[in-house]
PDB file of C-alpha atoms in Angstrom:
ATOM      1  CA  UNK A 260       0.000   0.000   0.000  1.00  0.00           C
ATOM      2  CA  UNK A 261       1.367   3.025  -1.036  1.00  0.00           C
ATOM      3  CA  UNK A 262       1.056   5.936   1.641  1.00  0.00           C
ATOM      4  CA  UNK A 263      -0.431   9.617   0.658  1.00  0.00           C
ATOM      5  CA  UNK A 264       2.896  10.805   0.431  1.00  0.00           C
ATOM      6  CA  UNK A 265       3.842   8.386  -1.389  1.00  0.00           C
ATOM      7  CA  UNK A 266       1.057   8.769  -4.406  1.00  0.00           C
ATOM      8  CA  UNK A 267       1.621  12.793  -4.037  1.00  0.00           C
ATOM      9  CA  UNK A 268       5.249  11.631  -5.042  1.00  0.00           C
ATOM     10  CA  UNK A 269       4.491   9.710  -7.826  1.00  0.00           C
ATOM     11  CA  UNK A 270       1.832  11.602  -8.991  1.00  0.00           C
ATOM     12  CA  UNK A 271       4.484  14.553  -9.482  1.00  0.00           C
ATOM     13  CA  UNK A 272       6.748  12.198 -11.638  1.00  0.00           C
ATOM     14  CA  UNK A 273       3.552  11.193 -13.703  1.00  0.00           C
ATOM     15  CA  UNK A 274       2.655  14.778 -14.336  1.00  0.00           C
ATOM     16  CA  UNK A 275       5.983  15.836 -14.813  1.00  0.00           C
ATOM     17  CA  UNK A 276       6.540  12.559 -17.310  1.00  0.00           C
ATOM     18  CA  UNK A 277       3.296  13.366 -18.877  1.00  0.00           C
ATOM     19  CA  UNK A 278       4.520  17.174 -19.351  1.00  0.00           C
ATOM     20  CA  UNK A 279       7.926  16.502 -21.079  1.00  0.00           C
ATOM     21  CA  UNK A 280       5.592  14.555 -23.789  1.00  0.00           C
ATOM     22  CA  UNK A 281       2.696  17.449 -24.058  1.00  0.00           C
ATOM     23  CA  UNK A 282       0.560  15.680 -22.125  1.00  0.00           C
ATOM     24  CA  UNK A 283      -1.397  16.060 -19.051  1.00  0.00           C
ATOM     25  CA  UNK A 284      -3.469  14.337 -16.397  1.00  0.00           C
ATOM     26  CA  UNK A 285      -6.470  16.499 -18.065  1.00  0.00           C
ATOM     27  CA  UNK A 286      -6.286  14.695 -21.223  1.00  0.00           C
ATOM     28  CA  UNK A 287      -8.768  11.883 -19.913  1.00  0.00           C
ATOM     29  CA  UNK A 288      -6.244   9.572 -18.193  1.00  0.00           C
ATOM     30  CA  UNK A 289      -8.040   7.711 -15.091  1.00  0.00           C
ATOM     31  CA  UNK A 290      -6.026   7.204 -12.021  1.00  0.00           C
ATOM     32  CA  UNK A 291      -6.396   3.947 -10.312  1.00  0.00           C
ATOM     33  CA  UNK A 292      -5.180   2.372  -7.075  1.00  0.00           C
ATOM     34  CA  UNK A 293      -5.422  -0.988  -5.794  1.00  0.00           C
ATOM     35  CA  UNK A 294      -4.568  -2.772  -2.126  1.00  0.00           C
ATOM     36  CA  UNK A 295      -4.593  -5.786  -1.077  1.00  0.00           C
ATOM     37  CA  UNK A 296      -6.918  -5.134   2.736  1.00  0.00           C
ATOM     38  CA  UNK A 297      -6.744  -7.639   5.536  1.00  0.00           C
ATOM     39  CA  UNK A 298      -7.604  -5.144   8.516  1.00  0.00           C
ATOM     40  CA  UNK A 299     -10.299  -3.293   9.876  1.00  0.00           C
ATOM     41  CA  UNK A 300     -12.381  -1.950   7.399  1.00  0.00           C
ATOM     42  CA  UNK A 301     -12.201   1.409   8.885  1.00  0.00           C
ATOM     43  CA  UNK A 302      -8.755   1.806   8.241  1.00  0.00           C
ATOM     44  CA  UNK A 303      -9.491   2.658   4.616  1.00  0.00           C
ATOM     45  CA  UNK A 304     -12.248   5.284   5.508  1.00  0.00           C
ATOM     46  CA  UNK A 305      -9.389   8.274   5.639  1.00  0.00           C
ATOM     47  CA  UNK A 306      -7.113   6.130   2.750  1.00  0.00           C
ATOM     48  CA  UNK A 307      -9.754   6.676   0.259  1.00  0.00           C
ATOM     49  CA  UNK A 308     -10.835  10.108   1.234  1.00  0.00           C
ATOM     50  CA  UNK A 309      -7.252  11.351   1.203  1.00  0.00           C
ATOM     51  CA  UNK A 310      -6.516   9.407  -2.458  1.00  0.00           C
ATOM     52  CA  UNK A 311      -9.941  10.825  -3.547  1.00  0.00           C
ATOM     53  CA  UNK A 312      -8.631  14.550  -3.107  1.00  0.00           C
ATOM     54  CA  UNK A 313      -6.093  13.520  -5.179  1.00  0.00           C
ATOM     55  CA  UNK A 314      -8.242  13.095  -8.167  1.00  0.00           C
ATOM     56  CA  UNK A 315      -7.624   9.042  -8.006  1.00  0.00           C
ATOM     57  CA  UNK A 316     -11.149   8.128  -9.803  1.00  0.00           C
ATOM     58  CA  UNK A 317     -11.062   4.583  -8.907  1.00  0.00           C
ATOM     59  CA  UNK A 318      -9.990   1.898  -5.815  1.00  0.00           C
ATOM     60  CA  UNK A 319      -9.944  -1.633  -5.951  1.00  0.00           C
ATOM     61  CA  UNK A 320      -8.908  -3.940  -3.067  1.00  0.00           C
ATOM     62  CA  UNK A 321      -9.084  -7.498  -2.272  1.00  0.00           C
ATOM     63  CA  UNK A 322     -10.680  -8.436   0.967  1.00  0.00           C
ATOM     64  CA  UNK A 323      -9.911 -12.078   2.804  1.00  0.00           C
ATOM     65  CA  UNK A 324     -13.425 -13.113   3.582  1.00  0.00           C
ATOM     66  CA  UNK A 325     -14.667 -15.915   6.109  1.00  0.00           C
ATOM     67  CA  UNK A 326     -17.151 -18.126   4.973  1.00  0.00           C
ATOM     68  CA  UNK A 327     -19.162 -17.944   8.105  1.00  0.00           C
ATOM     69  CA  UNK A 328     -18.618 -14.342   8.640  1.00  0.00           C
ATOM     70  CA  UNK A 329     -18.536 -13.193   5.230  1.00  0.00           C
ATOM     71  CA  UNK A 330     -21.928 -11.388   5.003  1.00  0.00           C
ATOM     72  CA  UNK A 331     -21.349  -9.287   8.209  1.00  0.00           C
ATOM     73  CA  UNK A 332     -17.880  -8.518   7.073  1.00  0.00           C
ATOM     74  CA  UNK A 333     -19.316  -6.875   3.883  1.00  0.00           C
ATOM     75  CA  UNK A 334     -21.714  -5.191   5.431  1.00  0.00           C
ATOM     76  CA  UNK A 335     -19.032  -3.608   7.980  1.00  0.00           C
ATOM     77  CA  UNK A 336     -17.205  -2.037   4.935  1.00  0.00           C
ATOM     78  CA  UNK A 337     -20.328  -0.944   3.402  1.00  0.00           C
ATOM     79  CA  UNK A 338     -20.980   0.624   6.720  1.00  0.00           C
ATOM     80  CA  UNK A 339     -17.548   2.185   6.615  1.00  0.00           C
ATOM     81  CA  UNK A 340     -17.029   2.903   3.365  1.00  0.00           C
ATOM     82  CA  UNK A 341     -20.794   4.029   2.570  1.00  0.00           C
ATOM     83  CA  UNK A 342     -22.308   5.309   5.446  1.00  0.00           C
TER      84      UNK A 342
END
């Protein structure tokens, strides 16, 4: 998992790549991120709010799910994530 400061890094390379080839992040690129999550689902709450300021349009992850617990696991990230 990258951090924030991370992606604020590398999104200045990309723009600055992008620029040296007369390109920009306006020209319809999509940015997307991806994590594999194994902890608590609110955890990601601030993650994704902090990635979505940074004009990241998209967020996978990949969740380890019980199969006895599975359904109240989902619904705790939709509670998170959602509202």
């Amino acid at each position: 998992k990258m951090t924030l400061d991370e992606i604020d890094d590398a999104l200045a390379l990309l723009r600055t790549e992008l620029a040296a080839v007369g390109r920009s992040l306006d020209d319809g690129f999509r940015l997307v991120n991806g994590i594999p999550h194994h902890g608590d689902p609110t955890e990601l709450h601030d993650y994704l709010r902090g990635i979505e300021a940074r004009g990241i349009t998209e967020f996978h992850f990949g969740l380890a799910l019980s199969r006895r617990t599975w359904r109240e696991q989902i619904e705790k990230y939709a509670r998170v994530l959602i509202g």
